[in-house]
Short mmCIF file of C-alpha atoms and ligand atoms in Angstrom, two decimals:
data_model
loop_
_atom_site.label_atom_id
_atom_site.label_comp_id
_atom_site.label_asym_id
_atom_site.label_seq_id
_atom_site.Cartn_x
_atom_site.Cartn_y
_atom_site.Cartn_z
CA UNK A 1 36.09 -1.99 20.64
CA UNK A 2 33.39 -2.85 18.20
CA UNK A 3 31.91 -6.75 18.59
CA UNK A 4 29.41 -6.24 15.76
CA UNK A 5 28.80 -7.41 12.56
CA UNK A 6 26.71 -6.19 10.06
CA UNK A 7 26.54 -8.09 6.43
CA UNK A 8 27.86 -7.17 3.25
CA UNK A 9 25.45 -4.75 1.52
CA UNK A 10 23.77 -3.09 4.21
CA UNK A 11 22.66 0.60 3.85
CA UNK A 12 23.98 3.08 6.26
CA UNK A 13 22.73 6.22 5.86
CA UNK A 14 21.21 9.30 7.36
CA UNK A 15 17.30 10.54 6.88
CA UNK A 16 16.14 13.95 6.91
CA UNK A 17 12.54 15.30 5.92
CA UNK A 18 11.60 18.13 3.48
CA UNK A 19 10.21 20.82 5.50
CA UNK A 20 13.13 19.96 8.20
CA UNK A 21 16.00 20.96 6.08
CA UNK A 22 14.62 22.83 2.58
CA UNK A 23 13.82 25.91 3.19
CA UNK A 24 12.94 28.13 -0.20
CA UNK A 25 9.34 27.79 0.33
CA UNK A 26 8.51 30.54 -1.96
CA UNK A 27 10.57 29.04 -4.83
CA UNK A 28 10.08 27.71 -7.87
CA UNK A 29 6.09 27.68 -7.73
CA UNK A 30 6.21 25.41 -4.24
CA UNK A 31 2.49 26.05 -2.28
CA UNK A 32 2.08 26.71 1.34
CA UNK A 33 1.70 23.57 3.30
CA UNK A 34 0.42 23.29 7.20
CA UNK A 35 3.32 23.45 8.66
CA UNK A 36 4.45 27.00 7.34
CA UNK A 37 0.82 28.16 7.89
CA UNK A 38 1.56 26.54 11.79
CA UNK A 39 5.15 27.71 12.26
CA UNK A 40 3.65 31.09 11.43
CA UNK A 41 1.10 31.36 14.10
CA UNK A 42 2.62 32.94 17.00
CA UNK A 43 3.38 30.65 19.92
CA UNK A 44 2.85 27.35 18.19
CA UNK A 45 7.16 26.79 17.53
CA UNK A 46 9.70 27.73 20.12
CA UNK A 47 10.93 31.23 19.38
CA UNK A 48 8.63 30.77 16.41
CA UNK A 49 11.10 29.73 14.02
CA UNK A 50 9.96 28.31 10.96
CA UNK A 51 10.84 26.10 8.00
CA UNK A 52 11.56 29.39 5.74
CA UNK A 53 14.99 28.72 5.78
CA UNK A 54 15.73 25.59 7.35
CA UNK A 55 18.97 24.40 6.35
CA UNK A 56 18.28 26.05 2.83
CA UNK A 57 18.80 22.56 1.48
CA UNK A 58 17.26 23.16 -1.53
CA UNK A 59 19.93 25.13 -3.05
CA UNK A 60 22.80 23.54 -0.69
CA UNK A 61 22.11 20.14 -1.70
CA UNK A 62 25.28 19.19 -4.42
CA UNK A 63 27.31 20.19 -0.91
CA UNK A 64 25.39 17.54 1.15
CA UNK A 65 25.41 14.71 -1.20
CA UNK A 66 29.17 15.81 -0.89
CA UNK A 67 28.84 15.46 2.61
CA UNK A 68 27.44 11.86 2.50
CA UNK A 69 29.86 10.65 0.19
CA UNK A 70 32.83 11.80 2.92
CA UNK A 71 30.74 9.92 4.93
CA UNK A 72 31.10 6.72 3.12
CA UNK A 73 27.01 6.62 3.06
CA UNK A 74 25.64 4.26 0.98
CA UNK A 75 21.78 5.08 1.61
CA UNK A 76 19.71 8.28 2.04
CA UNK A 77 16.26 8.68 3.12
CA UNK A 78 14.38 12.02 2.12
CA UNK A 79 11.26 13.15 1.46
CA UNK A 80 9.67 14.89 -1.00
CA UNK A 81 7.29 18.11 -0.01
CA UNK A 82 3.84 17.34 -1.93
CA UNK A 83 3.51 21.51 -1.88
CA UNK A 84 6.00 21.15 -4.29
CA UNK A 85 4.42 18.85 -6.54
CA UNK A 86 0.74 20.03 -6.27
CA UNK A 87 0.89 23.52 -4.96
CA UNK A 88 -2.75 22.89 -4.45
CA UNK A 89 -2.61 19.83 -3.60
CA UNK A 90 -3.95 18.21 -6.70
CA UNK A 91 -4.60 19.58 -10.23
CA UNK A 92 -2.03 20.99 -12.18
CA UNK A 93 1.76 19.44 -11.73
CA UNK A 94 4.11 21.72 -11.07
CA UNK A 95 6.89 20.73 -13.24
CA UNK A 96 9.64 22.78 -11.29
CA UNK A 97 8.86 20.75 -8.29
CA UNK A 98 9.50 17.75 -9.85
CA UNK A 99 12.88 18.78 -11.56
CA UNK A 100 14.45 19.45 -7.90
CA UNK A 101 14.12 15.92 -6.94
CA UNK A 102 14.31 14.76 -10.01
CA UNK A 103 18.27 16.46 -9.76
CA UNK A 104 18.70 15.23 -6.69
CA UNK A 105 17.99 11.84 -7.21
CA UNK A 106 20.18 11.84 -10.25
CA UNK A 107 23.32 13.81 -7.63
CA UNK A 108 22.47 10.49 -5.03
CA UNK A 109 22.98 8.18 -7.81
CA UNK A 110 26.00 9.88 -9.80
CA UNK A 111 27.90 9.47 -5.82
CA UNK A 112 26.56 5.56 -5.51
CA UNK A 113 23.93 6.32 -2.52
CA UNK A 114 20.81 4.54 -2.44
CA UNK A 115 17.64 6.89 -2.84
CA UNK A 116 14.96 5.82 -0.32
CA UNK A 117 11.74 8.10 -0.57
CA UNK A 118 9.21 9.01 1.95
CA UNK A 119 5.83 10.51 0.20
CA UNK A 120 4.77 11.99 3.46
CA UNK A 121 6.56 13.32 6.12
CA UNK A 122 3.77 15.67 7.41
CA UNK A 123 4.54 18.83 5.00
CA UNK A 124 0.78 18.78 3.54
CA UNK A 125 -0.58 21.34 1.00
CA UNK A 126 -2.44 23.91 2.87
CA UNK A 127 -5.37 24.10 0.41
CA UNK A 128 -5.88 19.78 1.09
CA UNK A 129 -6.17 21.48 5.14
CA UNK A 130 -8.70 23.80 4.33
CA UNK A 131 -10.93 21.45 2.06
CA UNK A 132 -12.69 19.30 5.22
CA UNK A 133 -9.83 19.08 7.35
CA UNK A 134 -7.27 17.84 5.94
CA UNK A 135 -6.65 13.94 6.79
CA UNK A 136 -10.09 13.97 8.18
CA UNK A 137 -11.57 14.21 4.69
CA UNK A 138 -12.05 10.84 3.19
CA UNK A 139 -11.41 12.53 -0.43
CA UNK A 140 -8.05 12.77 1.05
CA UNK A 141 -7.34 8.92 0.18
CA UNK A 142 -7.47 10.20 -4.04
CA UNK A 143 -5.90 13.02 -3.63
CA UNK A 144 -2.37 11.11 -2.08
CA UNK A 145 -3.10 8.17 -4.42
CA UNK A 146 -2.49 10.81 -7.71
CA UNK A 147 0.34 12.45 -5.46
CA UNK A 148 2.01 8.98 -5.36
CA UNK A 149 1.44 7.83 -8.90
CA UNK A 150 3.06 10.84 -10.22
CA UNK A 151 5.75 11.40 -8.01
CA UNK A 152 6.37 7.26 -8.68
CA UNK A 153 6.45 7.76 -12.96
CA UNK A 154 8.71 10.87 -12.66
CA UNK A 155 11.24 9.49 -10.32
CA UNK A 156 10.21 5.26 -10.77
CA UNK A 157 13.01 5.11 -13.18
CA UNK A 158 15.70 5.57 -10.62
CA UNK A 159 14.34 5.34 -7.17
CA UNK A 160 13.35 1.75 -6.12
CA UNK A 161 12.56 2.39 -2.42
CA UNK A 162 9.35 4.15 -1.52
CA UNK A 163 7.45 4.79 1.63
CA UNK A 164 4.41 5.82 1.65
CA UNK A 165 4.18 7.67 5.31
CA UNK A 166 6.04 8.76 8.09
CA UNK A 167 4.81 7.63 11.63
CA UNK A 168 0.89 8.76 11.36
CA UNK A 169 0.85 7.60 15.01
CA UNK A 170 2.94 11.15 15.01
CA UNK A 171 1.00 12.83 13.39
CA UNK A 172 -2.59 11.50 14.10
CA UNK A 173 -2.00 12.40 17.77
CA UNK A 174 -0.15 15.39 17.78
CA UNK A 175 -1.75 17.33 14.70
CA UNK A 176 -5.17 15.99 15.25
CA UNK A 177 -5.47 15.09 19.02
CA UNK A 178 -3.20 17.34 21.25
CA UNK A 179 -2.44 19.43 18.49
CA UNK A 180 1.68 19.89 19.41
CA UNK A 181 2.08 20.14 15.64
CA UNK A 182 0.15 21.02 12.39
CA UNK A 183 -2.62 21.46 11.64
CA UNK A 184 -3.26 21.73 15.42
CA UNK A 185 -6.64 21.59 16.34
CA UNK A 186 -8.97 20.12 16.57
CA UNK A 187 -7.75 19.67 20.34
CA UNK A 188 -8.97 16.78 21.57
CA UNK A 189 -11.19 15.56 19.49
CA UNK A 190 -11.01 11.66 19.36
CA UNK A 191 -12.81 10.96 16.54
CA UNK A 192 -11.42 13.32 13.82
CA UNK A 193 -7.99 11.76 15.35
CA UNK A 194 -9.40 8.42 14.38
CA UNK A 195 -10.88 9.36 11.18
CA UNK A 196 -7.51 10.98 10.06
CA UNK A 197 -5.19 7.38 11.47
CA UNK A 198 -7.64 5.96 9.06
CA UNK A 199 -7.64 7.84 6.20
CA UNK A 200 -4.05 7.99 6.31
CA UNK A 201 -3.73 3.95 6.38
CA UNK A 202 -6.16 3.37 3.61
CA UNK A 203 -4.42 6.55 1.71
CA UNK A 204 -0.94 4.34 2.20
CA UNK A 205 -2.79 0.70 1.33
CA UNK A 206 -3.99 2.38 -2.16
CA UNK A 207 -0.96 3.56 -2.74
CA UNK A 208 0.65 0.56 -3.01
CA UNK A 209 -0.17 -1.01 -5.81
CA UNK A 210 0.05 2.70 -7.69
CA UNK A 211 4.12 2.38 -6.92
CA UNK A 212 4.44 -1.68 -7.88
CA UNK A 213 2.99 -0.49 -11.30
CA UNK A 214 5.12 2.55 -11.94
CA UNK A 215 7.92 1.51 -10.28
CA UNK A 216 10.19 -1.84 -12.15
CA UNK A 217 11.32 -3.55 -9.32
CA UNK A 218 9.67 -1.70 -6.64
CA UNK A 219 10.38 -2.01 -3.00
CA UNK A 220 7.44 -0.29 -0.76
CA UNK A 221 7.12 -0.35 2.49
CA UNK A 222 5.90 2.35 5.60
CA UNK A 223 7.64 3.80 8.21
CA UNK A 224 5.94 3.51 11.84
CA UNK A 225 7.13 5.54 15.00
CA UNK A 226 7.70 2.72 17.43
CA UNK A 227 7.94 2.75 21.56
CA UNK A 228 9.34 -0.50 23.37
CA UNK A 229 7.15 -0.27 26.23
CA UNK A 230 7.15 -2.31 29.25
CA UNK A 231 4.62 -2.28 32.35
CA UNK A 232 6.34 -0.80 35.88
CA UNK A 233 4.74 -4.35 37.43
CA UNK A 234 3.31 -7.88 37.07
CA UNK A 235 0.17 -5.95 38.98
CA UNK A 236 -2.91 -6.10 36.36
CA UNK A 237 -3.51 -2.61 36.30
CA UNK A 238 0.05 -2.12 35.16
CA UNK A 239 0.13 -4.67 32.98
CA UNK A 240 -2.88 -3.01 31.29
CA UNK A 241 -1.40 -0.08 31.21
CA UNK A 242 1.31 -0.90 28.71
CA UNK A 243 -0.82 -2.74 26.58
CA UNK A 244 -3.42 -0.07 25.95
CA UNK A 245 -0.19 2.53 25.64
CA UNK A 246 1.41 -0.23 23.28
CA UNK A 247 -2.07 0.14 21.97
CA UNK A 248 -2.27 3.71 20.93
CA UNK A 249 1.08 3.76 19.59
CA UNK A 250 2.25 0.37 17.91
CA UNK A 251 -0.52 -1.79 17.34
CA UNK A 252 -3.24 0.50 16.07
CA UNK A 253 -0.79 1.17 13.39
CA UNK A 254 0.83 -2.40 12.49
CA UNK A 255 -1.95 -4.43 13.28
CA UNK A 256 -4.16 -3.29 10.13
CA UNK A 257 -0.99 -3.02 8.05
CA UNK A 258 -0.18 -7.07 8.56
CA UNK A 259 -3.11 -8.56 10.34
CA UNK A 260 -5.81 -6.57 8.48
CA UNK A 261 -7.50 -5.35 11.63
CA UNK A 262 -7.72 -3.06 14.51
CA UNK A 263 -6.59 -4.56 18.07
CA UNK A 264 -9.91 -5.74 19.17
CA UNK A 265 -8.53 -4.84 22.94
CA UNK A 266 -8.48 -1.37 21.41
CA UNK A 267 -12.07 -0.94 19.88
CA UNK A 268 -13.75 -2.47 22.77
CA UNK A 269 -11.07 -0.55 25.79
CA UNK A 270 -10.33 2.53 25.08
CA UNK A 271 -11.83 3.48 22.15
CA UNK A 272 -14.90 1.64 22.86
CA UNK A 273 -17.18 4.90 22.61
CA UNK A 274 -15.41 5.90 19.00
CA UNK A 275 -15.32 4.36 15.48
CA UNK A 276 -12.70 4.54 12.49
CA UNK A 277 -14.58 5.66 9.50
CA UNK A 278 -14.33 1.91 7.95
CA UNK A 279 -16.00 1.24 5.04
CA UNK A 280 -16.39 -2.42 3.30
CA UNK A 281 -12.82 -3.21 1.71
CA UNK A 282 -10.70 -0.54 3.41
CA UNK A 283 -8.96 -3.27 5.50
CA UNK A 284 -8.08 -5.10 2.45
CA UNK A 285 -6.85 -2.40 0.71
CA UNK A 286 -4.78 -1.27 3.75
CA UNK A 287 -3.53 -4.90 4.29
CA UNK A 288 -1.30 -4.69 1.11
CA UNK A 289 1.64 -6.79 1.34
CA UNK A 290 4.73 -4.88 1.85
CA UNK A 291 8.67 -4.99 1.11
CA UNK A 292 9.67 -3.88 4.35
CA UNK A 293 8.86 -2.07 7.29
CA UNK A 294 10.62 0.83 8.31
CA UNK A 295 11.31 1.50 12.03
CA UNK A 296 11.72 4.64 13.60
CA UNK A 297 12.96 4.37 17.01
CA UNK A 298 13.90 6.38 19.49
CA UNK A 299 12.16 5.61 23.27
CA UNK A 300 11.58 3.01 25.51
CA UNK A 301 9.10 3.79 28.47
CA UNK A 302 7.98 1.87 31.28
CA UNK A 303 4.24 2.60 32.20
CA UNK A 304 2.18 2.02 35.26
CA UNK A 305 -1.91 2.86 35.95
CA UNK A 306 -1.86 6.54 36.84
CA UNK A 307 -2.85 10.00 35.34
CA UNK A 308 0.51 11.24 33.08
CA UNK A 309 -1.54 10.97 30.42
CA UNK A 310 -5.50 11.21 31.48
CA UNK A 311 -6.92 9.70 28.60
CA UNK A 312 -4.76 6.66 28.55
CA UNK A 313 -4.60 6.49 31.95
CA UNK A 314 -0.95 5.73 32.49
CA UNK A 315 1.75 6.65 34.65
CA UNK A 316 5.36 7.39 33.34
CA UNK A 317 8.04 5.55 35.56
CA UNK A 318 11.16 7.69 34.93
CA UNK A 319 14.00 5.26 35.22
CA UNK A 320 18.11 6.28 36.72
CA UNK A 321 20.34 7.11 33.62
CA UNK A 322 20.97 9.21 30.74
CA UNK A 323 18.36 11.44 28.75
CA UNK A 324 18.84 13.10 25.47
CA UNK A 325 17.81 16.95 24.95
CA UNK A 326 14.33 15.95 24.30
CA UNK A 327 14.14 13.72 27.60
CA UNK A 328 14.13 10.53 25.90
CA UNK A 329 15.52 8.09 27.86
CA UNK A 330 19.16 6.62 26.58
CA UNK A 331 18.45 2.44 26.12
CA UNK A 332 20.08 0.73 23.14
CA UNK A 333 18.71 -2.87 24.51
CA UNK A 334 15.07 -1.24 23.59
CA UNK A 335 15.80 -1.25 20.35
CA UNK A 336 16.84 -5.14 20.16
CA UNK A 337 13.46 -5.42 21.93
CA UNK A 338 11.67 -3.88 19.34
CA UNK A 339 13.24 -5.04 16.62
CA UNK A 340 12.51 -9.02 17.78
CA UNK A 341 8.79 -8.18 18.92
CA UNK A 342 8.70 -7.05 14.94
CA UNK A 343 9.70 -9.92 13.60
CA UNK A 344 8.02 -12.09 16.19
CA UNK A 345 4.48 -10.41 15.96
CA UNK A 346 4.52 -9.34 12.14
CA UNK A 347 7.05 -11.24 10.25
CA UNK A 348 8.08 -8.42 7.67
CA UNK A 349 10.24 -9.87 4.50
CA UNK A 350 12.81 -6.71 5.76
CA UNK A 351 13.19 -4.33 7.67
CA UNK A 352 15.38 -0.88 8.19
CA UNK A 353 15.68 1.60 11.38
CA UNK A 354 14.61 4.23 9.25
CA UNK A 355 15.02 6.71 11.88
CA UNK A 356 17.47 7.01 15.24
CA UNK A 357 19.51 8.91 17.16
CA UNK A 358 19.24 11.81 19.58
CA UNK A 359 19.73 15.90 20.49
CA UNK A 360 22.25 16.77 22.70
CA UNK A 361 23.52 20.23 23.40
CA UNK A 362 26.50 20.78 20.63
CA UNK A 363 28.87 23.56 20.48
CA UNK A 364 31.44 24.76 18.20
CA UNK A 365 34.92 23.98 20.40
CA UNK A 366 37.78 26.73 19.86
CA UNK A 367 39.61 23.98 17.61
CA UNK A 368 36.37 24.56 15.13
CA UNK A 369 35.40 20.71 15.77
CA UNK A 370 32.13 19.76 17.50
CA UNK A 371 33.10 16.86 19.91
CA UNK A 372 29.63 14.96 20.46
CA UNK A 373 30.84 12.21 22.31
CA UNK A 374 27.48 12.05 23.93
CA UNK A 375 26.48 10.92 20.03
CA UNK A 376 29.09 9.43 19.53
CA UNK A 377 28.34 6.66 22.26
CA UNK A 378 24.48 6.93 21.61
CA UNK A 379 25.38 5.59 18.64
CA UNK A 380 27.41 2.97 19.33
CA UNK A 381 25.12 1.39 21.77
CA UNK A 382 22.41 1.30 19.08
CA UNK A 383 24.09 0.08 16.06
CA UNK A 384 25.57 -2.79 18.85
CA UNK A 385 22.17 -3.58 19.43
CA UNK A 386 21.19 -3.55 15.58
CA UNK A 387 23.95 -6.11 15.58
CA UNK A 388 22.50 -8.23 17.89
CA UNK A 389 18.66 -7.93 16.25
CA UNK A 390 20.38 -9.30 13.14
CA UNK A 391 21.92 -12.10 14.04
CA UNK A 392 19.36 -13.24 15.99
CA UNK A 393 17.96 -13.44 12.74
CA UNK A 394 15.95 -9.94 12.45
CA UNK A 395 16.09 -9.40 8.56
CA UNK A 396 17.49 -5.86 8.89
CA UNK A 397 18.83 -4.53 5.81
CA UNK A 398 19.83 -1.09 6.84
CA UNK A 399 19.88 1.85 9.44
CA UNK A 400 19.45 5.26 8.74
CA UNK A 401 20.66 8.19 11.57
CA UNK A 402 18.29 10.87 12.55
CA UNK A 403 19.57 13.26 10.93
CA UNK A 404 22.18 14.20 8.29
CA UNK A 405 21.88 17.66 9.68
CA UNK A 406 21.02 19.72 12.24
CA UNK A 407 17.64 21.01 10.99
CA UNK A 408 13.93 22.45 12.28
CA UNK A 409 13.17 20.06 14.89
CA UNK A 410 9.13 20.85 14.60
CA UNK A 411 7.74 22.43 17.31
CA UNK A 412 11.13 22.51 19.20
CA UNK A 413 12.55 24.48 16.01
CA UNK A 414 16.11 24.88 15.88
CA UNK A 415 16.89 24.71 19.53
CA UNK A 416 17.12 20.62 19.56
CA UNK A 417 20.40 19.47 17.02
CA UNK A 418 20.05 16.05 15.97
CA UNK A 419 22.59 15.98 12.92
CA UNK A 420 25.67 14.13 12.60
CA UNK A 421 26.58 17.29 11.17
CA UNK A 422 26.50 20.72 12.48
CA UNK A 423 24.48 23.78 10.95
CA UNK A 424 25.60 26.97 11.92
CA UNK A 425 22.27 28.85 10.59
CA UNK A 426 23.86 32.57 10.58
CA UNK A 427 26.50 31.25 8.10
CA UNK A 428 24.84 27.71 7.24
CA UNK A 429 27.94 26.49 7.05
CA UNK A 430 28.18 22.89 7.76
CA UNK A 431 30.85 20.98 10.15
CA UNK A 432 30.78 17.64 10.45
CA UNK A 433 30.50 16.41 14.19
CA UNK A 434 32.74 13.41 15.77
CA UNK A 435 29.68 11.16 15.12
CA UNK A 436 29.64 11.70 11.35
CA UNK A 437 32.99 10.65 11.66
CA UNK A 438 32.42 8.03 13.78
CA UNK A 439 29.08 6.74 11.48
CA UNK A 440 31.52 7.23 8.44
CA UNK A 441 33.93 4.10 9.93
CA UNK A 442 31.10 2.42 10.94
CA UNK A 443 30.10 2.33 7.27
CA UNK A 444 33.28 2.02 5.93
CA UNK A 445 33.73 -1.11 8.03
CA UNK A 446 36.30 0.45 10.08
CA UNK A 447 34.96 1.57 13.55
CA UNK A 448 36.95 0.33 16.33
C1 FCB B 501 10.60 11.72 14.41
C2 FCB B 501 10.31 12.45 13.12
C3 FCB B 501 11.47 13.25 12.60
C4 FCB B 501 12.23 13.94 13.71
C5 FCB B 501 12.57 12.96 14.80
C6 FCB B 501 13.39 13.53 15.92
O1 FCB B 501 9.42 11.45 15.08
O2 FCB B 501 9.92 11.54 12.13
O3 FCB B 501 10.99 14.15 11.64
O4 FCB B 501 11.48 15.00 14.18
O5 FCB B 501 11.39 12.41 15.33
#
């Protein structure tokens, strides 16, 4: 039985991300971005499968608006591949690029679903990579600021929710510091990681004001990866421990967005020895007051002192229970946690889960159904939680399910599902799981 309640209006959707689910990265004049220059270097994906194909969205898509409509969706959230747009990253516009989104915004709308647009979900032009490093570059910063104004006049008209980023935690540590993902390297190296957190903040702050004045009743915001993290004990050194992990991953990020500052316990802990590149008004500019926030979330850990992860000198704690694909750890109540420690700390005017939900190991069953009941429950226990968040007053206007499809999970590349649908690449025929229909009642107000 459902004992939730979630007000009238509220978006539920799905998300997915360009390079994730497009494929045709040849077509229609699109450059080369990082990550097919990454998926392309032998051993950096599993298998090394790349983003050539992907779900081959790009020509499939009238089928998957189809999809979300079945679905009773009211909301998607995509992004759009700046490769596209600038092949080079700035310069000329590629009109062609423009035109796909520009028809896909106009299929969301014809079948009543919400556009919400991410700017950057790590898919950067290749050329912006090899001119000094990518987000390392200051220069960077105009570059995305001309990206966003005109991707905001050509698609302003119809699309009222923009992000600028997706999680640059994500991508600030794992293209720029351990280099899991593209560009991958420098390994290591903690103040090009800084510098590119930075860059990538101001980039988003500039951006802002670019989309209020293109955009008629604009609603921008930024979506953060988020961890609920809580310390193993009340012992000091574990109680430091979480904060400096909370930290690298939440604070650093949110703090300048709402407080205008970096964590002090940050600049003078651990990254007392290294300096963003700040220069006088970037922390105004990146302070730029927001619609909403956009939460993705997806892990809870608790942390202790220890050497799991040298440089932040923390221990995992691995708690009893149940563990997604990717190992995260299955806790709905972290959710509610981190959802309230939001609104507590940084008192957005909304907020959506942008992103959540979780791989498990689907399979076609001889009836030609895929019974994810692993999902299926996943999902319940979050959205219950959701529930909770909201009317304890969280203003949450909407949760989006990672992901519409099964698509190129990064690194891991097709080997981790995540959709509430099911890809079968060979064919790419698509079969829509027992959570689709399950998140299909739930929108429709009918999930028991
Ligand atoms: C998030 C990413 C998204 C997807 C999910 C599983 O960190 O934003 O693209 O990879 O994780």
């Amino acid at each position: 039985m459902t004992d939730w309640h979630f007000p009238p209006g509220f978006i539920w959707g799905t998300a997915t991300a360009s390079y994730q689910i497009e494929g045709a990265v040849h077509e229609d004049g699109r450059g080369v971005s990082i990550w097919d220059t990454f998926s392309h270097t032998p051993g950096k994906t599993l298998n090394g499968d790349t983003g050539d194909v992907a779900c081959d969205h790009y020509h499939r898509w009238p089928e998957d608006i189809a999809i979300m409509q079945a679905l009773n969706l009211n909301g998607y959230r995509f992004s759009i591949a700046w490769p596209r747009i600038f092949p080079q990253g700035r310069g000329a516009v590629n009109q062609k690029g423009l035109d796909f989104y520009s028809r896909l915004v106009d299929g969301l709308l014809a079948a009543g679903i919400t556009p919400f647009v991410t700017l950057y979900h790590w898919d950067l032009p290749q050329a912006l990579q090899d001119e000094g490093g990518g987000w390392a570059r200051r220069g960077i910063v105009d570059d995305f600021v001309n990206y966003a104004d005109v991707v905001s006049r050509a698609l302003g008209d119809r699309v009222k929710y923009w992000t600028t980023f997706n999680e640059i935690f994500v991508f600030a540590t794992q293209g720029y510091l351990t280099g899991e993902m593209a560009p991958g390297a420098p390994i290591l190296d903690l103040d090009t990681f800084l510098a590119a957190g930075h860059h990538a903040l101001l980039a988003h702050g500039r951006a802002v004001p670019v989309l209020r004045a293109n955009v008629p009743g604009a609603q921008v915001g930024i979506v953060h990866y988020t961890q609920a993290i809580e310390a193993a004990s009340d012992a000091p050194e574990d109680v430091a421990a979480a904060q400096r992990l909370d930290g690298f991953m939440n604070r650093w990020y949110l703090d300048p967005i709402y407080k205008g500052e970096y964590p002090a316990d940050m600049l003078n802990g651990l990254y007392a020895y290294f300096r963003p590149p700040i220069q006088p008004g970037d922390l105004d500019a990146i302070r730029a007051p927001l619609d909403f926030q956009g939460v993705n979330f997806y892990e809870r850990s608790i942390v202790g002192e220890g050497s799991d992860l040298p440089f932040i000198n923390i221990r995992y704690v691995r708690p009893e229970g149940e563990y997604t694909a990717m190992g995260w750890h299955v806790y709905p109540p972290g959710l509610y946690d981190m959802l309230t420690r939001i609104q507590r700390d940084y008192a957005p005017k909304a907020i959506y889960v942008t992103e959540n939900g979780a791989a498990f190991a689907d399979e076609i069953a001889p009836d030609g159904s895929v019974h994810d009941e692993q999902r299926v429950a996943y999902l319940r226990g979050y959205f219950q939680q959701a529930a909770r968040a909201i009317s304890d007053g969280v203003p949450l206007k909407g949760y989006f399910v990672w992901s519409l499809l099964d698509n190129f999970e990064w690194a891991h590349g097709y080997d981790k599902r995540f959709g509430v649908v099911y890809v079968d690449y060979p064919t790419q025929r698509r079969i829509i799981k027992d959570s689709g229909y399950f998140l299909a009642q739930v929108a429709a107000g009918t999930a028991k």
